[in-house]
mmCIF file of C-alpha atoms in Angstrom:
data_model
loop_
_atom_site.group_PDB
_atom_site.id
_atom_site.type_symbol
_atom_site.label_atom_id
_atom_site.label_comp_id
_atom_site.label_asym_id
_atom_site.label_seq_id
_atom_site.Cartn_x
_atom_site.Cartn_y
_atom_site.Cartn_z
ATOM 1 C CA MET A 183 -156.805 -47.577 105.582
ATOM 2 C CA ASP A 184 -155.060 -49.989 107.870
ATOM 3 C CA ASN A 185 -153.591 -51.706 105.071
ATOM 4 C CA ALA A 186 -152.138 -48.395 103.471
ATOM 5 C CA ARG A 187 -150.572 -47.422 106.697
ATOM 6 C CA ARG A 188 -149.155 -50.884 107.427
ATOM 7 C CA ARG A 189 -145.316 -50.790 106.728
ATOM 8 C CA ALA A 190 -143.353 -53.412 104.895
ATOM 9 C CA ALA A 191 -142.142 -56.268 106.842
ATOM 10 C CA PRO A 192 -138.430 -55.468 107.816
ATOM 11 C CA MET A 193 -135.785 -57.391 105.806
ATOM 12 C CA ALA A 194 -134.010 -60.393 107.476
ATOM 13 C CA PRO A 195 -130.448 -59.539 108.597
ATOM 14 C CA GLU A 196 -128.828 -61.970 106.186
ATOM 15 C CA ASP A 197 -131.184 -60.608 103.312
ATOM 16 C CA ARG A 198 -130.343 -56.916 104.053
ATOM 17 C CA LYS A 199 -126.465 -57.940 104.315
ATOM 18 C CA ALA A 200 -126.678 -59.562 100.810
ATOM 19 C CA ALA A 201 -128.587 -56.751 99.391
ATOM 20 C CA ILE A 202 -125.938 -54.291 100.533
ATOM 21 C CA VAL A 203 -123.092 -56.409 99.186
ATOM 22 C CA ASP A 204 -124.911 -56.663 95.820
ATOM 23 C CA SER A 205 -125.411 -52.871 95.785
ATOM 24 C CA VAL A 206 -121.763 -51.966 96.385
ATOM 25 C CA LEU A 207 -119.853 -54.595 94.723
ATOM 26 C CA PRO A 208 -119.131 -52.530 91.559
ATOM 27 C CA LEU A 209 -118.029 -49.801 93.707
ATOM 28 C CA VAL A 210 -115.487 -51.578 95.768
ATOM 29 C CA GLY A 211 -114.335 -53.501 92.473
ATOM 30 C CA GLU A 212 -113.434 -49.828 91.150
ATOM 31 C CA ARG A 213 -112.178 -48.372 94.352
ATOM 32 C CA GLY A 214 -110.994 -51.325 96.368
ATOM 33 C CA VAL A 215 -110.018 -50.808 100.034
ATOM 34 C CA ASP A 216 -109.660 -46.868 99.395
ATOM 35 C CA VAL A 217 -113.493 -46.610 99.336
ATOM 36 C CA THR A 218 -115.052 -44.681 102.119
ATOM 37 C CA SER A 219 -117.962 -45.508 104.245
ATOM 38 C CA ARG A 220 -119.969 -42.608 103.027
ATOM 39 C CA GLU A 221 -119.540 -43.988 99.327
ATOM 40 C CA LEU A 222 -120.608 -47.191 100.503
ATOM 41 C CA ALA A 223 -123.607 -46.064 102.191
ATOM 42 C CA GLN A 224 -124.689 -43.876 99.089
ATOM 43 C CA ALA A 225 -123.999 -46.791 96.771
ATOM 44 C CA ALA A 226 -126.256 -49.133 98.890
ATOM 45 C CA GLY A 227 -128.928 -46.349 99.370
ATOM 46 C CA VAL A 228 -128.815 -46.623 103.224
ATOM 47 C CA ALA A 229 -127.425 -44.595 106.140
ATOM 48 C CA GLU A 230 -123.972 -45.368 107.380
ATOM 49 C CA GLY A 231 -125.314 -46.492 110.618
ATOM 50 C CA THR A 232 -127.209 -49.284 108.909
ATOM 51 C CA LEU A 233 -123.939 -50.468 107.211
ATOM 52 C CA PHE A 234 -122.238 -50.612 110.646
ATOM 53 C CA ARG A 235 -125.234 -52.383 112.274
ATOM 54 C CA ALA A 236 -125.090 -54.927 109.508
ATOM 55 C CA PHE A 237 -121.413 -55.405 109.283
ATOM 56 C CA GLY A 238 -119.730 -53.932 112.117
ATOM 57 C CA ASP A 239 -117.184 -51.661 110.323
ATOM 58 C CA LYS A 240 -115.981 -50.947 106.868
ATOM 59 C CA THR A 241 -113.289 -53.546 106.781
ATOM 60 C CA ALA A 242 -115.703 -56.395 107.417
ATOM 61 C CA LEU A 243 -118.145 -54.987 104.647
ATOM 62 C CA VAL A 244 -115.318 -54.542 102.050
ATOM 63 C CA GLY A 245 -113.901 -58.074 103.171
ATOM 64 C CA ALA A 246 -117.505 -59.632 102.545
ATOM 65 C CA VAL A 247 -117.853 -57.862 99.152
ATOM 66 C CA ALA A 248 -114.436 -59.198 98.080
ATOM 67 C CA VAL A 249 -115.365 -62.871 99.115
ATOM 68 C CA GLU A 250 -118.710 -62.610 97.092
ATOM 69 C CA GLY A 251 -116.718 -60.988 94.106
ATOM 70 C CA LEU A 252 -114.354 -63.965 94.163
ATOM 71 C CA HIS A 253 -117.129 -66.455 94.184
ATOM 72 C CA ARG A 254 -118.788 -64.956 91.301
ATOM 73 C CA ALA A 255 -115.504 -64.856 89.289
ATOM 74 C CA ALA A 256 -115.205 -68.538 89.943
ATOM 75 C CA GLY A 257 -118.636 -69.421 89.245
ATOM 76 C CA PRO A 258 -118.773 -72.710 87.266
ATOM 77 C CA GLU A 259 -122.135 -72.250 85.900
ATOM 78 C CA GLN A 260 -121.378 -68.881 84.355
ATOM 79 C CA ALA A 261 -117.984 -70.211 83.084
ATOM 80 C CA LEU A 262 -119.733 -72.999 81.214
ATOM 81 C CA ALA A 263 -122.528 -71.003 79.962
ATOM 82 C CA GLU A 264 -119.906 -68.534 78.412
ATOM 83 C CA LEU A 265 -117.932 -71.117 76.556
ATOM 84 C CA THR A 266 -120.785 -73.189 75.371
ATOM 85 C CA ALA A 267 -122.264 -69.784 74.060
ATOM 86 C CA ILE A 268 -119.508 -69.490 71.407
ATOM 87 C CA ASP A 269 -120.537 -70.218 67.854
ATOM 88 C CA PRO A 270 -119.451 -73.702 66.803
ATOM 89 C CA GLY A 271 -119.646 -72.376 63.229
ATOM 90 C CA LEU A 272 -117.176 -70.063 63.762
ATOM 91 C CA PRO A 273 -113.403 -70.804 62.286
ATOM 92 C CA LEU A 274 -111.326 -72.497 65.391
ATOM 93 C CA GLU A 275 -108.830 -69.502 65.352
ATOM 94 C CA ARG A 276 -111.736 -67.437 65.974
ATOM 95 C CA ARG A 277 -113.397 -69.683 68.554
ATOM 96 C CA LEU A 278 -109.980 -70.172 70.652
ATOM 97 C CA GLU A 279 -109.644 -66.193 70.478
ATOM 98 C CA LEU A 280 -113.053 -65.963 72.254
ATOM 99 C CA VAL A 281 -111.957 -68.809 74.667
ATOM 100 C CA ILE A 282 -108.864 -66.747 75.589
ATOM 101 C CA GLU A 283 -110.591 -63.501 75.911
ATOM 102 C CA THR A 284 -113.127 -65.002 78.228
ATOM 103 C CA GLY A 285 -110.550 -66.533 80.332
ATOM 104 C CA ARG A 286 -108.388 -63.583 80.497
ATOM 105 C CA GLY A 287 -111.510 -61.546 81.812
ATOM 106 C CA ARG A 288 -112.549 -64.153 84.528
ATOM 107 C CA ALA A 289 -108.847 -64.356 85.799
ATOM 108 C CA ALA A 290 -108.316 -60.608 85.814
ATOM 109 C CA GLU A 291 -111.797 -60.407 87.884
ATOM 110 C CA ALA A 292 -110.579 -62.933 90.233
ATOM 111 C CA MET A 293 -107.102 -61.472 90.799
ATOM 112 C CA ARG A 294 -108.768 -57.800 91.612
ATOM 113 C CA TRP A 295 -110.675 -59.405 94.322
ATOM 114 C CA MET A 296 -107.854 -61.175 95.701
ATOM 115 C CA SER A 297 -105.881 -58.114 95.775
ATOM 116 C CA VAL A 298 -108.368 -56.460 97.795
ATOM 117 C CA LEU A 299 -108.269 -59.291 100.222
ATOM 118 C CA ARG A 300 -104.587 -59.158 100.327
ATOM 119 C CA HIS A 301 -104.593 -55.273 101.040
ATOM 120 C CA LEU A 302 -107.225 -55.919 103.988
ATOM 121 C CA GLN A 303 -105.386 -58.488 105.542
ATOM 122 C CA ALA A 304 -102.181 -56.687 105.490
ATOM 123 C CA ALA A 305 -104.090 -53.668 107.117
ATOM 124 C CA LEU A 306 -105.320 -56.085 110.137
ATOM 125 C CA PRO A 307 -103.432 -56.750 113.353
ATOM 126 C CA PRO A 308 -102.218 -60.234 113.468
ATOM 127 C CA VAL A 309 -104.786 -62.472 115.013
ATOM 128 C CA ASP A 310 -103.965 -65.916 116.410
ATOM 129 C CA ASP A 311 -107.079 -67.596 117.804
ATOM 130 C CA ASP A 312 -108.837 -70.833 116.907
ATOM 131 C CA THR A 313 -111.929 -69.183 115.549
ATOM 132 C CA SER A 314 -110.361 -66.960 112.990
ATOM 133 C CA ARG A 315 -108.053 -70.051 111.977
ATOM 134 C CA GLN A 316 -111.277 -72.026 111.555
ATOM 135 C CA ARG A 317 -112.944 -69.068 109.706
ATOM 136 C CA MET A 318 -109.979 -68.925 107.367
ATOM 137 C CA THR A 319 -109.627 -72.584 106.834
ATOM 138 C CA ALA A 320 -113.478 -72.942 106.041
ATOM 139 C CA PHE A 321 -113.208 -70.046 103.653
ATOM 140 C CA ARG A 322 -110.321 -71.540 101.950
ATOM 141 C CA ASP A 323 -111.791 -75.110 101.594
ATOM 142 C CA LYS A 324 -115.240 -73.785 100.272
ATOM 143 C CA PHE A 325 -113.026 -71.243 97.485
ATOM 144 C CA MET A 326 -110.875 -74.387 96.562
ATOM 145 C CA ALA A 327 -113.843 -76.660 96.069
ATOM 146 C CA GLN A 328 -115.576 -73.923 93.853
ATOM 147 C CA ARG A 329 -112.457 -73.523 91.876
ATOM 148 C CA LEU A 330 -112.226 -77.486 91.126
ATOM 149 C CA SER A 331 -115.806 -76.877 90.048
ATOM 150 C CA GLN A 332 -114.941 -73.976 87.828
ATOM 151 C CA HIS A 333 -112.218 -75.963 86.483
ATOM 152 C CA GLU A 334 -114.439 -79.050 85.409
ATOM 153 C CA ALA A 335 -116.947 -76.689 83.749
ATOM 154 C CA THR A 336 -113.976 -74.971 81.990
ATOM 155 C CA VAL A 337 -112.789 -78.346 80.658
ATOM 156 C CA ALA A 338 -116.133 -79.234 79.558
ATOM 157 C CA GLY A 339 -116.903 -75.738 78.050
ATOM 158 C CA ILE A 340 -113.415 -75.858 76.068
ATOM 159 C CA THR A 341 -114.254 -79.408 74.956
ATOM 160 C CA ALA A 342 -117.287 -78.151 73.422
ATOM 161 C CA VAL A 343 -115.559 -75.545 71.727
ATOM 162 C CA LEU A 344 -112.938 -77.895 70.078
ATOM 163 C CA ALA A 345 -115.709 -80.637 69.371
ATOM 164 C CA PRO A 346 -116.111 -79.435 65.493
ATOM 165 C CA ASP A 347 -112.565 -79.807 64.958
ATOM 166 C CA LEU A 348 -111.657 -82.819 67.171
ATOM 167 C CA HIS A 349 -110.709 -84.771 63.991
ATOM 168 C CA ARG A 350 -107.853 -82.319 63.372
ATOM 169 C CA LEU A 351 -106.089 -82.213 66.732
ATOM 170 C CA ARG A 352 -102.648 -83.461 66.834
ATOM 171 C CA VAL A 353 -102.414 -84.124 70.356
ATOM 172 C CA PRO A 354 -105.172 -85.646 72.652
ATOM 173 C CA VAL A 355 -107.903 -83.248 73.726
ATOM 174 C CA ASP A 356 -106.831 -83.133 77.457
ATOM 175 C CA VAL A 357 -103.422 -81.796 76.283
ATOM 176 C CA ALA A 358 -105.153 -79.319 73.951
ATOM 177 C CA ILE A 359 -107.213 -77.977 76.811
ATOM 178 C CA SER A 360 -103.965 -77.699 79.047
ATOM 179 C CA LEU A 361 -102.182 -75.809 76.344
ATOM 180 C CA ILE A 362 -105.206 -73.372 76.012
ATOM 181 C CA GLU A 363 -105.428 -72.912 79.799
ATOM 182 C CA SER A 364 -101.618 -72.398 80.161
ATOM 183 C CA ALA A 365 -101.937 -69.751 77.320
ATOM 184 C CA ILE A 366 -104.614 -67.961 79.218
ATOM 185 C CA ALA A 367 -102.723 -68.146 82.484
ATOM 186 C CA GLY A 368 -99.318 -66.951 81.034
ATOM 187 C CA ALA A 369 -100.638 -63.542 80.738
ATOM 188 C CA HIS A 370 -101.064 -63.166 84.451
ATOM 189 C CA MET A 371 -98.087 -64.999 85.736
ATOM 190 C CA ARG A 372 -95.551 -62.454 84.455
ATOM 191 C CA PHE A 373 -94.450 -60.059 87.035
ATOM 192 C CA ASP A 374 -91.596 -58.616 85.335
ATOM 193 C CA ASN A 375 -93.915 -56.669 82.651
ATOM 194 C CA LEU A 376 -90.939 -56.677 80.215
ATOM 195 C CA LEU A 377 -93.465 -57.715 77.471
ATOM 196 C CA PRO A 378 -96.831 -56.710 76.711
ATOM 197 C CA THR A 379 -99.715 -59.179 76.711
ATOM 198 C CA ILE A 380 -100.072 -61.170 73.626
ATOM 199 C CA PRO A 381 -103.306 -60.216 71.533
ATOM 200 C CA ALA A 382 -105.597 -63.061 71.782
ATOM 201 C CA ASP A 383 -106.052 -63.455 68.261
ATOM 202 C CA VAL A 384 -102.225 -63.989 67.574
ATOM 203 C CA LEU A 385 -102.181 -66.462 70.654
ATOM 204 C CA ALA A 386 -105.189 -68.489 69.304
ATOM 205 C CA ASP A 387 -103.614 -68.337 65.687
ATOM 206 C CA ALA A 388 -100.005 -69.789 67.300
ATOM 207 C CA LEU A 389 -102.236 -72.397 68.992
ATOM 208 C CA VAL A 390 -103.846 -73.414 65.971
ATOM 209 C CA ASN A 391 -101.065 -73.248 63.220
ATOM 210 C CA GLY A 392 -98.011 -73.752 65.465
ATOM 211 C CA LEU A 393 -94.951 -71.510 65.572
ATOM 212 C CA ALA A 394 -92.819 -72.875 62.936
ATOM 213 C CA GLY A 395 -93.175 -73.670 59.144
ATOM 214 C CA PRO A 396 -91.517 -76.530 57.411
ATOM 215 C CA PRO A 397 -87.810 -76.789 57.604
ATOM 216 C CA ASN A 398 -85.704 -74.580 55.224
ATOM 217 C CA GLU A 399 -88.924 -72.815 54.414
ATOM 218 C CA PRO A 400 -87.917 -69.029 54.083
ATOM 219 C CA ALA A 401 -89.156 -66.700 56.602
ATOM 220 C CA LYS A 402 -92.236 -64.548 55.289
ATOM 221 C CA LYS A 403 -92.867 -61.111 56.318
ATOM 222 C CA SER A 404 -96.238 -60.064 57.257
ATOM 223 C CA GLY A 405 -97.851 -56.860 58.364
ATOM 224 C CA PRO A 406 -96.750 -52.974 57.811
ATOM 225 C CA GLU A 407 -93.257 -51.931 58.370
ATOM 226 C CA LEU A 408 -92.612 -50.458 61.690
ATOM 227 C CA PRO A 409 -91.446 -46.775 61.499
ATOM 228 C CA ASP A 410 -88.643 -46.897 63.956
ATOM 229 C CA ALA A 411 -86.768 -48.893 66.636
ATOM 230 C CA ALA A 412 -88.828 -47.829 69.361
ATOM 231 C CA ALA A 413 -91.925 -48.927 67.567
ATOM 232 C CA SER A 414 -90.443 -52.265 66.854
ATOM 233 C CA SER A 415 -89.679 -52.755 70.548
ATOM 234 C CA THR A 416 -93.408 -53.375 71.110
ATOM 235 C CA ALA A 417 -93.667 -56.338 68.986
ATOM 236 C CA VAL A 418 -94.267 -59.429 71.101
ATOM 237 C CA SER A 419 -92.305 -62.488 69.441
ATOM 238 C CA THR A 420 -90.317 -64.914 71.127
ATOM 239 C CA ALA A 421 -89.775 -66.953 67.727
ATOM 240 C CA ALA A 422 -86.964 -66.835 65.489
ATOM 241 C CA PRO A 423 -86.215 -63.465 63.557
ATOM 242 C CA GLY A 424 -88.889 -62.919 60.661
ATOM 243 C CA ALA A 425 -91.612 -63.960 62.579
ATOM 244 C CA PRO A 426 -94.945 -62.233 62.582
ATOM 245 C CA ILE A 427 -95.545 -59.500 64.871
ATOM 246 C CA PRO A 428 -98.596 -59.360 67.045
ATOM 247 C CA GLY A 429 -101.728 -58.230 65.337
ATOM 248 C CA SER A 430 -100.557 -59.379 61.897
ATOM 249 C CA PRO A 431 -101.691 -62.700 60.043
ATOM 250 C CA ALA A 432 -99.436 -65.627 60.318
ATOM 251 C CA PRO A 433 -98.100 -67.257 57.266
ATOM 252 C CA SER A 434 -100.054 -70.275 56.242
ATOM 253 C CA LEU A 435 -98.592 -73.526 57.746
ATOM 254 C CA GLU A 436 -98.788 -77.175 57.100
ATOM 255 C CA GLY A 437 -100.449 -78.919 59.871
ATOM 256 C CA ASN A 438 -101.475 -77.221 63.260
ATOM 257 C CA CYS A 439 -100.219 -77.369 66.819
ATOM 258 C CA LEU A 440 -103.508 -78.817 67.996
#
């Protein structure tokens, strides 16, 4: 009887905070800084007062969630696992397409949480004290160390993806990896939005097969004819006239870029 009435041991403060962060992370990822305390409490399954006792205020909770989200997006173990899970029996173009899609997804996730942190920082009054500066420095150092670990894991993962075709590479493997990483990052470095993002399969094909055929080879048309000029403006091609539009197969070329 006594055992039946005995209440469960209270959760340690740090464990409770971690459980709350884990529960509300998807909600904060969707709503950002616009999320309300009531929504956070409902997602965590606790009273609003519990949130305030654990974190002090909504800003502190959203900040803790954003930091955790950023750490997860930069997690080296998951990055390596995702890349080494790519089937080595697939054609090289398809493997690189999956690498690009995976990298774009992780970069978009990291940028989403960085955006939340920037909005929080902009809403806060400027703080100029040693404790705050030390806290920010510690966070920055920890995050940069994790980014370094993630990059090392990414290099190892892409090397494994390229392994079945190392004999085909026309450049050193480290150069090939840099080209692939640059192609992934390029989708997130353009701020003008003048061109849509190049589809991953088109980008992978360009990396493997190059941008140009042999000299004096007539340009080949591929893909369906676009119905009007407006539709043609959606084509993503910085190559010479007659180059294939995104989504259409590129002409077979001699040699390959990698």
